[in-house]
Amino acid sequence: MLDYMLKELMTLAAARKIKDGDIVFCGTGISMLAAMAAKHICAPNSVIFFETGAIDSLLEEVPLAVADSRVMFWTSVNGNLADAFATMQSRITGPHVVGIMGAAQIDKFGNLNSTAIGDYFKPKVRFSGSGGACDVASFVGRTITFMQHEKRKFVPKVDYITSPGWLDGPDGRKKAGLPDGGPESVITNMATMGFDDITREMYLTGFFPGITPQQILDNMGFDIDVSRATEVAPPTNFELKILREKCDPQRLILG
Amino acid sequence: MNISQDKTISLPEAVTKFVFSGCHLSIGGFTASRNPMAAVYEIIRQKISNIHLYAHSNGQGVDELIGAGCVSRLEIAYAGTGRFAPTCVRFKKAAQSGAIAIEDYSNYQMTLRFMAGAMGVPFLPTRSSLGTDIIEKWGFSRQMRSEDPRLPDQKLRVMDNPFGSWGDAPKLVLVPAINCDVTIIHVQKADLEGTVRMEGLSFSDVEQAKCARHLIVTCEELVSSDFLKAGPDQNQIPSFCVDAVVHIPYGAYPTACYRYYDYDPAYLNAYRKNAEDDALYNAYLEEFVYGVPDHQGLLNKIGNGRLNAIKADPRTGYAVGLDRR
């Protein structure tokens, strides 16, 4: 049996969801690693881009922020924020963008909170705020969200909707006036989840090797359908080699 | 507007002249990159307070201004410095204690707000944030807004598309223009008159620069106008937008300046640890900000060893192999 870390499987589970030709919006950390890994594994013609305006960065070293000088080196275009967000809002390019996100809380419709826990006006815990996350979630064709699988993070109602998921259900985005598109999957340290085509509710698509659907439910603040889930394939030798040797040899993100 | 041919001035003079208590200030840069840190430290040393601060995803500069007690109100999209502090620590503390008033927007919305100010229109539309709490929850009260003529009466507006089905966007979010008293940006190159060349990503610095009544440009290198005119496609801001030019090498330190130097991981990591504790933070301010006469004083304290370690490699524009743990 291969020896791997959960964080590595999470990264690879996201990388596998990136399709060849996708324009991949990513933030810092594990989402950047997933986008880098996808280019080597399953989507050689995908293009990584950052909200700061860098397009198709070579990424010889892992950037530690989306404004890191490492995203500016050997790009096809070094633009700016206005350009980057216009690319996502555009009705021509936006639908081809897949956004990789993260958040402090998520609900069953994939709405994300990265602003505050508790009362917004007197927060128990304050986070960084939207950054570009709300823009990405509003505009692009599909999003993949990384979460830690914990009860306090998978909540029936997020304390603050920073980034729109399917809002309150099947017609939520349409009623609000948002473009088509929305959350496609959620990847945690235990499982992968999708959203039902009809109800737009979260359901279990895969459980990591050694984890049972019950354990997954025990770590969530709401119930989801687990009947369609299968075991997620463990990382292959090739995938691990790419991740460890090409993407994060200094283990700055993987630890 | 300053049309003189030589706008160079010292940093303390520039800050004294254009930044004042209660002013509406915007600072350029993004997370741990090209923040106008020398100017931020000078504002702190001059103990300017009650600032109404605007940024989009500015990290280190925003956090240090808040930490030193210079800021009373903040309009922002994101306060973090990437892996060094996913949420800026002094910002977080100020938000949780209610020490500052915060209005949240998205990055695109802040960019559009600066752009609207630069363009001379009262607002710009976007489809971002429909259905979210960015629309529902307002950090600044209506009373606060009505009392300050420099603030719009409303955080934003949602409206039906006045062109009907044209553009396939039934609803739009209108975000109000920002026209601040002063913007400060740190750039790679400028000439005496103020023409600016930024290298790498410009973030929203151009929009921020052009929406302000006054603009202070701090630069790594002061170059001749002929040098800039030989490569005009690479220049972004014309001199007539600029009020003051300050030549200040390492002016973004400890954040990065593409092709000149990287961020200093040692500084940023130590900063985060100090920021977690009030006593340690005060000691940090005493030693590294109040305890030095100027930015050169800070650089002397850091020493050539560390500055050499972050020096940018000419091929890539960053410090290849820098220990970033």
XYZ file of C-alpha atoms in Angstrom:
580
model
C 0.000 0.000 0.000
C 1.209 3.490 -0.848
C 2.154 5.808 1.920
C 0.536 9.216 1.460
C -0.859 12.114 3.451
C -4.543 13.090 3.423
C -3.541 16.531 2.237
C -1.927 14.928 -0.788
C -5.074 12.963 -1.627
C -7.198 16.118 -1.187
C -4.971 18.022 -3.588
C -5.061 15.206 -6.127
C -8.837 14.718 -5.798
C -9.243 18.358 -6.845
C -6.618 18.094 -9.582
C -8.510 15.149 -11.117
C -11.601 17.340 -11.480
C -9.815 19.880 -13.663
C -10.513 19.279 -17.350
C -8.156 19.859 -20.216
C -8.752 23.348 -21.578
C -10.174 24.738 -18.322
C -9.135 28.211 -17.267
C -8.270 27.591 -13.626
C -8.686 30.358 -11.101
C -6.833 29.572 -7.931
C -6.044 31.129 -4.616
C -3.076 30.368 -2.393
C -2.075 27.129 -0.741
C -3.574 23.795 -1.605
C -5.731 25.179 -4.454
C -2.630 26.396 -6.271
C -1.019 22.982 -5.818
C -4.096 21.264 -7.242
C -4.000 23.503 -10.320
C -0.261 22.886 -10.763
C -0.699 19.117 -10.380
C -3.584 19.023 -12.892
C -1.378 20.480 -15.605
C 1.022 17.549 -15.220
C -1.572 14.834 -14.631
C -4.828 15.297 -16.545
C -5.160 18.772 -18.033
C -1.955 19.760 -19.879
C -3.794 22.507 -21.769
C -5.423 24.069 -18.745
C -4.361 27.631 -17.964
C -3.742 28.774 -14.402
C -4.637 32.335 -13.658
C -4.740 34.536 -10.610
C -7.064 37.347 -9.575
C -4.027 39.618 -9.444
C -3.873 39.410 -13.248
C -1.112 36.855 -13.921
C -2.002 34.379 -16.671
C -0.336 31.006 -17.329
C 2.446 31.506 -14.773
C 5.261 28.958 -14.995
C 5.402 28.602 -11.174
C 8.943 27.283 -10.850
C 8.501 27.828 -7.110
C 5.271 27.684 -5.095
C 3.854 31.185 -4.538
C 2.783 31.902 -0.940
C 0.279 34.578 -1.973
C -1.526 35.362 -5.217
C 0.520 38.566 -5.460
C 3.816 36.697 -4.878
C 6.505 37.669 -7.428
C 6.560 33.965 -8.322
C 3.205 34.325 -10.118
C 4.623 37.187 -12.228
C 7.538 35.255 -13.722
C 7.219 33.703 -17.183
C 3.537 34.383 -17.741
C 1.726 34.953 -21.016
C 0.200 38.190 -19.717
C 0.773 40.208 -16.572
C -2.450 42.175 -16.193
C -4.293 43.622 -13.234
C -7.346 43.008 -11.077
C -9.781 44.768 -13.398
C -8.699 42.459 -16.255
C -8.750 39.309 -14.175
C -12.269 39.798 -12.844
C -13.552 40.916 -16.233
C -12.301 37.578 -17.629
C -14.513 35.825 -15.099
C -17.551 38.089 -15.517
C -17.331 37.900 -19.329
C -20.102 35.835 -20.910
C -17.528 34.517 -23.383
C -14.655 33.437 -21.109
C -16.415 33.171 -17.723
C -18.204 29.858 -18.366
C -14.817 28.198 -19.114
C -13.373 29.192 -15.767
C -13.213 26.738 -12.887
C -12.624 28.437 -9.558
C -10.919 26.697 -6.652
C -11.961 28.130 -3.314
C -11.798 27.637 0.443
C -13.916 28.909 3.336
C -14.519 28.837 7.067
C -18.132 27.612 6.738
C -20.245 25.957 4.056
C -23.949 24.998 3.942
C -25.776 22.286 1.983
C -26.222 24.562 -1.030
C -22.511 25.393 -1.162
C -22.795 28.961 0.112
C -19.487 29.995 1.656
C -18.497 32.159 4.598
C -14.998 33.599 4.743
C -15.897 36.798 6.572
C -17.031 36.305 10.162
C -18.245 33.721 12.677
C -21.035 34.905 14.963
C -22.738 38.270 14.611
C -21.207 40.217 11.709
C -21.380 43.407 13.762
C -19.696 41.824 16.787
C -17.806 38.865 15.336
C -16.598 36.037 17.523
C -13.976 35.304 14.895
C -13.188 37.604 12.028
C -11.593 36.235 8.854
C -9.924 37.948 5.923
C -13.119 38.667 3.997
C -14.085 37.924 0.417
C -11.036 38.986 -1.511
C -11.922 37.756 -4.976
C -13.918 34.764 -3.703
C -17.358 36.386 -3.976
C -16.559 37.579 -7.489
C -15.417 34.122 -8.596
C -18.411 32.370 -7.040
C -20.747 34.919 -8.624
C -19.312 34.701 -12.129
C -17.678 31.458 -13.206
C -18.937 28.207 -14.715
C -18.041 25.896 -11.869
C -16.300 25.964 -8.510
C -14.447 23.415 -6.410
C -14.246 24.143 -2.683
C -11.723 22.796 -0.206
C -12.938 22.366 3.381
C -11.754 20.717 6.572
C -14.369 18.106 7.412
C -15.691 19.386 10.749
C -19.152 19.831 12.222
C -18.546 23.515 12.934
C -17.620 24.113 9.288
C -20.477 22.192 7.629
C -23.387 24.135 9.096
C -27.130 24.291 8.346
C -26.835 28.051 7.826
C -23.611 29.990 7.336
C -23.221 33.022 9.604
C -22.482 35.279 6.614
C -22.798 34.487 2.907
C -19.536 35.801 1.475
C -19.634 33.799 -1.749
C -22.847 32.598 -3.369
C -23.365 28.890 -3.887
C -26.782 27.705 -5.050
C -28.216 30.177 -2.470
C -31.588 28.726 -1.298
C -31.963 25.928 -3.852
C -32.693 25.140 -7.502
C -33.803 28.647 -8.547
C -31.725 30.605 -6.050
C -29.126 31.968 -8.404
C -31.628 32.766 -11.134
C -33.874 34.638 -8.686
C -30.931 36.640 -7.392
C -29.911 37.548 -10.946
C -26.625 35.641 -10.972
C -25.138 34.032 -14.090
C -25.493 30.280 -14.743
C -22.921 28.077 -13.094
C -22.232 27.426 -9.445
C -20.663 24.966 -7.025
C -19.646 21.651 -8.590
C -17.778 19.870 -5.824
C -16.448 20.048 -2.305
C -13.274 18.263 -1.279
C -12.365 17.612 2.329
C -9.856 15.582 4.304
C -12.406 12.723 4.343
C -14.522 12.875 1.219
C -15.631 14.401 -2.043
C -19.113 15.819 -2.489
C -21.204 17.089 -5.365
C -24.505 18.949 -5.742
C -27.641 17.254 -7.044
C -28.643 18.433 -10.515
C -32.288 18.886 -9.487
C -32.323 19.874 -5.803
C -28.858 21.517 -5.770
C -28.296 19.920 -2.379
C -24.921 18.533 -1.412
C -24.475 14.745 -1.602
C -21.577 12.392 -0.999
C -19.773 11.323 -4.165
C -16.701 9.665 -2.682
C -15.156 8.598 0.612
C -11.424 8.408 1.147
C -9.872 4.952 1.685
C -10.348 3.885 5.292
C -13.194 6.330 5.963
C -16.852 5.265 6.189
C -19.855 7.340 5.075
C -21.049 7.293 8.705
C -17.813 8.880 9.904
C -18.314 11.567 7.290
C -21.878 12.260 8.453
C -20.748 12.311 12.077
C -18.533 15.270 11.199
C -21.188 17.398 9.541
C -23.837 19.733 10.913
C -26.427 18.532 8.368
C -27.363 15.243 6.680
C -26.517 14.468 3.098
C -27.391 11.601 0.768
C -24.603 9.008 0.872
C -26.248 6.404 -1.366
C -24.351 7.393 -4.517
C -20.855 7.371 -2.980
C -17.921 5.182 -3.977
C -14.390 4.934 -2.610
C -12.011 7.602 -3.927
C -9.019 6.021 -5.670
C -5.842 6.442 -3.634
C -3.029 8.471 -5.233
C -1.020 6.638 -7.883
C 2.757 6.555 -7.816
C 2.785 8.919 -10.766
C 0.442 11.423 -9.102
C 2.496 11.451 -5.904
C 5.719 11.882 -7.825
C 4.306 14.905 -9.666
C 2.964 16.453 -6.482
C 6.087 15.891 -4.408
C 8.801 16.466 -6.973
C 7.313 18.951 -9.436
C 4.774 20.939 -7.439
C 5.972 21.332 -3.865
C 9.481 19.894 -3.465
C 10.156 22.188 -0.474
C 6.866 21.038 1.090
C 5.852 24.624 1.775
C 2.168 23.791 1.369
C 2.049 20.040 1.992
C 4.030 20.399 5.227
C -2.496 68.583 -9.373
C 1.166 69.524 -9.428
C 2.737 70.369 -12.791
C 6.250 71.120 -11.601
C 9.105 69.342 -13.322
C 10.702 68.150 -10.134
C 8.306 66.706 -7.570
C 10.909 64.910 -5.517
C 10.489 65.465 -1.815
C 11.505 63.633 1.339
C 9.151 61.024 2.766
C 8.505 62.868 6.056
C 7.664 66.018 4.079
C 5.351 64.168 1.696
C 3.468 62.512 4.549
C 3.223 65.754 6.531
C 1.949 67.608 3.494
C -0.679 65.186 2.205
C -1.666 62.748 4.965
C -3.599 64.189 7.884
C -5.684 62.983 10.789
C -9.144 62.075 9.538
C -8.039 61.868 5.919
C -9.385 59.358 3.425
C -6.337 57.357 2.364
C -5.828 54.500 -0.050
C -2.664 52.447 -0.279
C -1.554 50.276 -3.178
C -0.076 46.811 -3.361
C -1.529 43.378 -2.701
C -1.045 41.067 0.337
C 2.758 40.770 0.667
C 3.693 42.586 -2.532
C 4.536 46.232 -3.262
C 2.837 47.704 -0.207
C 4.114 51.280 0.331
C 5.671 50.221 3.630
C 8.190 53.047 4.064
C 5.272 55.488 3.848
C 3.159 53.344 6.196
C 5.922 53.400 8.824
C 6.325 57.165 8.386
C 2.576 57.681 8.926
C 2.876 55.641 12.112
C 5.914 57.624 13.290
C 4.027 60.864 12.689
C 1.185 59.426 14.822
C -1.496 60.361 12.278
C -4.807 58.993 13.512
C -8.474 58.563 12.660
C -7.657 57.588 9.057
C -10.425 56.317 6.778
C -8.538 53.649 4.866
C -9.336 52.057 1.499
C -7.664 48.987 0.006
C -8.694 45.888 -1.918
C -6.456 43.023 -0.800
C -3.748 44.985 0.848
C -2.229 42.985 3.684
C 0.828 44.172 5.564
C 0.306 47.911 5.117
C -3.291 47.780 6.320
C -2.403 45.619 9.308
C 0.455 47.836 10.484
C -1.636 51.016 10.173
C -4.434 49.369 12.178
C -2.024 47.897 14.716
C -0.475 51.292 15.405
C -3.900 52.841 15.998
C -3.876 55.084 12.910
C -7.140 53.775 11.440
C -10.721 54.337 12.568
C -12.601 53.167 9.480
C -11.721 50.628 6.822
C -13.246 49.714 3.461
C -11.689 46.550 2.167
C -12.123 43.230 0.369
C -9.458 41.123 2.062
C -6.997 41.535 4.906
C -4.332 38.855 4.708
C -0.720 38.290 3.700
C -1.004 34.882 2.077
C 0.627 32.108 4.039
C 2.341 34.560 6.411
C -1.021 35.535 7.907
C -4.144 34.175 6.169
C -6.056 36.768 8.190
C -4.050 39.812 9.281
C -3.758 39.580 13.055
C -4.133 43.196 14.194
C -7.005 43.618 11.723
C -8.678 40.552 13.217
C -8.281 41.850 16.757
C -9.592 45.304 15.826
C -12.603 43.777 14.051
C -13.419 41.486 16.974
C -13.113 44.219 19.605
C -15.040 46.753 17.518
C -12.071 49.148 17.611
C -12.554 50.042 13.951
C -15.602 50.206 11.685
C -15.322 47.937 8.654
C -17.219 47.901 5.367
C -16.764 44.702 3.327
C -16.749 44.525 -0.441
C -15.250 42.058 -2.924
C -11.958 42.659 -4.724
C -13.635 43.408 -8.022
C -16.039 45.790 -6.325
C -13.193 47.721 -4.682
C -11.364 47.840 -8.010
C -14.504 49.134 -9.748
C -14.973 51.713 -7.009
C -11.460 53.067 -7.538
C -12.025 52.916 -11.294
C -15.304 54.849 -11.045
C -13.506 57.524 -9.038
C -10.738 57.642 -11.625
C -13.284 57.868 -14.451
C -15.394 60.600 -12.875
C -18.622 58.593 -12.678
C -20.572 58.061 -9.432
C -20.732 54.256 -9.679
C -20.018 51.225 -11.847
C -22.150 48.077 -12.220
C -21.197 44.447 -11.684
C -22.959 41.103 -11.277
C -20.807 40.212 -8.289
C -22.320 39.525 -4.840
C -26.003 39.200 -5.839
C -27.732 37.108 -3.170
C -24.943 37.514 -0.589
C -24.476 39.303 2.723
C -22.108 41.778 1.088
C -25.363 43.309 -0.124
C -27.411 42.663 3.024
C -25.040 43.700 5.807
C -23.684 47.208 6.037
C -20.752 47.842 8.373
C -21.171 51.618 8.316
C -24.479 52.868 9.694
C -26.707 55.135 7.620
C -26.100 57.810 10.227
C -22.321 57.564 9.843
C -22.762 57.788 6.104
C -25.070 60.784 6.223
C -22.728 62.626 8.598
C -19.655 62.365 6.366
C -19.965 64.199 3.048
C -17.013 62.181 1.769
C -19.097 58.970 1.987
C -21.995 57.923 -0.260
C -25.311 57.536 1.570
C -25.472 53.867 0.656
C -22.982 51.006 0.621
C -24.275 49.822 -2.760
C -27.498 49.457 -4.740
C -29.101 46.545 -6.576
C -31.085 47.489 -9.653
C -32.893 45.877 -12.583
C -31.016 46.121 -15.863
C -32.258 49.410 -17.392
C -31.573 47.930 -20.846
C -33.993 45.051 -20.240
C -32.761 41.762 -21.621
C -29.726 43.370 -23.280
C -26.494 41.803 -22.036
C -28.361 38.899 -20.406
C -27.983 40.320 -16.904
C -31.354 40.928 -15.226
C -29.926 42.541 -12.087
C -26.846 44.578 -11.325
C -25.009 45.724 -8.231
C -23.957 49.365 -8.408
C -20.873 50.150 -6.361
C -20.102 53.768 -5.479
C -16.993 55.617 -6.623
C -14.105 56.280 -4.250
C -12.439 59.658 -4.455
C -9.996 59.704 -1.579
C -7.879 62.589 -0.322
C -4.619 60.803 -0.978
C -3.287 57.567 -2.450
C 0.197 56.200 -1.822
C 1.753 53.597 -4.113
C 5.237 52.115 -4.237
C 6.611 51.452 -7.722
C 9.782 50.255 -9.370
C 10.642 53.346 -11.414
C 9.631 56.993 -11.697
C 11.149 60.179 -13.066
C 11.421 63.561 -11.329
C 8.092 64.690 -12.777
C 6.295 61.562 -11.612
C 5.787 59.378 -14.672
C 5.474 55.837 -13.305
C 6.663 52.450 -14.479
C 5.489 49.412 -12.549
C 6.960 46.016 -13.364
C 5.161 42.707 -13.011
C 1.543 43.031 -11.910
C 0.076 46.492 -11.356
C -2.840 45.156 -9.222
C -5.305 48.106 -8.961
C -2.607 50.694 -8.320
C -3.412 52.685 -11.471
C -7.098 53.044 -10.546
C -6.185 53.852 -6.940
C -3.661 56.428 -8.115
C -6.101 58.190 -10.409
C -9.080 58.340 -8.015
C -7.227 60.404 -5.427
C -7.045 64.158 -5.031
C -3.341 63.751 -4.233
C -0.915 60.987 -5.173
C 2.366 60.144 -3.477
C 4.617 57.842 -5.483
C 7.508 56.183 -3.693
C 9.994 54.459 -6.000
C 12.911 52.071 -5.966
C 14.742 53.954 -8.692
C 14.596 57.513 -9.881
C 15.258 57.382 -13.616
C 15.502 59.963 -16.378
C 12.461 60.976 -18.399
C 14.341 59.885 -21.528
C 14.723 56.403 -20.084
C 10.952 56.145 -19.525
C 10.108 57.693 -22.881
C 12.277 55.130 -24.651
C 9.827 52.463 -23.459
C 6.484 54.253 -23.173
C 4.401 51.074 -23.536
C 5.715 50.011 -20.138
C 4.646 53.170 -18.279
C 1.264 53.380 -16.558
C 0.744 56.726 -14.830
C 1.373 60.154 -16.390
C 3.147 62.816 -14.377
C 0.159 65.163 -14.093
C -1.557 62.673 -11.754
C 1.375 62.785 -9.349
C 1.926 65.266 -6.513
C 5.044 63.924 -4.846
C 7.858 61.593 -5.877
C 9.905 60.011 -3.118
C 13.010 58.005 -3.956
C 13.190 55.313 -1.348
C 15.008 52.062 -2.091
C 13.455 49.054 -0.349
C 10.350 51.203 0.100
C 8.095 48.122 0.004
C 10.183 46.162 2.531
C 9.251 43.794 4.217
C 6.835 43.122 1.323
C 8.150 42.186 -2.133
C 9.014 44.409 -5.072
C 9.194 42.343 -8.264
C 12.647 42.345 -9.919
C 14.166 44.181 -6.926
C 13.639 42.046 -3.827
C 11.413 39.381 -2.352
C 9.314 39.576 0.774
C 11.267 38.902 3.967
C 9.814 35.696 5.459
C 11.748 36.188 8.706
C 10.260 39.641 9.231
C 6.714 38.647 8.279
C 6.761 35.506 10.431
C 8.121 37.408 13.436
C 5.549 40.154 12.823
C 2.707 37.647 12.952
C 3.937 36.196 16.255
C 4.328 39.656 17.801
C 0.944 40.761 16.508
C -0.782 37.984 18.478
C 0.179 39.578 21.799
C -0.432 43.217 22.751
C 2.722 43.605 24.843
C 4.922 41.996 22.209
C 3.285 44.141 19.563
C 4.002 47.333 21.459
C 7.592 46.208 21.864
C 7.729 45.548 18.110
C 6.443 49.060 17.361
C 8.921 50.622 19.792
C 11.863 48.759 18.349
C 11.178 48.613 14.613
C 9.017 51.665 13.907
C 9.295 54.365 16.585
C 12.824 53.242 17.475
C 14.266 54.065 14.055
C 14.431 57.561 12.564
C 13.450 56.533 9.055
C 13.209 53.597 6.634
C 16.987 53.465 6.214
C 17.158 53.064 9.985
C 14.933 49.987 9.703
C 17.049 48.596 6.868
C 20.247 49.150 8.907
C 18.671 47.214 11.732
C 17.742 44.346 9.423
C 21.275 44.303 8.034
C 22.888 43.500 4.723
C 22.818 39.766 5.293
C 19.052 39.568 5.240
C 18.661 42.166 2.513
C 21.062 40.200 0.321
C 19.117 37.009 0.965
C 15.941 38.551 -0.468
C 17.627 40.252 -3.429
C 15.788 39.376 -6.648
C 17.421 37.030 -9.108
C 17.654 38.823 -12.483
C 16.134 35.930 -14.452
C 13.001 35.377 -12.358
C 12.464 38.630 -10.440
C 12.379 36.927 -7.029
C 14.906 35.375 -4.620
C 15.298 31.846 -5.982
C 15.601 29.231 -3.252
C 14.872 31.720 -0.453
C 14.134 29.980 2.836
C 10.425 30.738 3.153
C 9.441 28.405 6.009
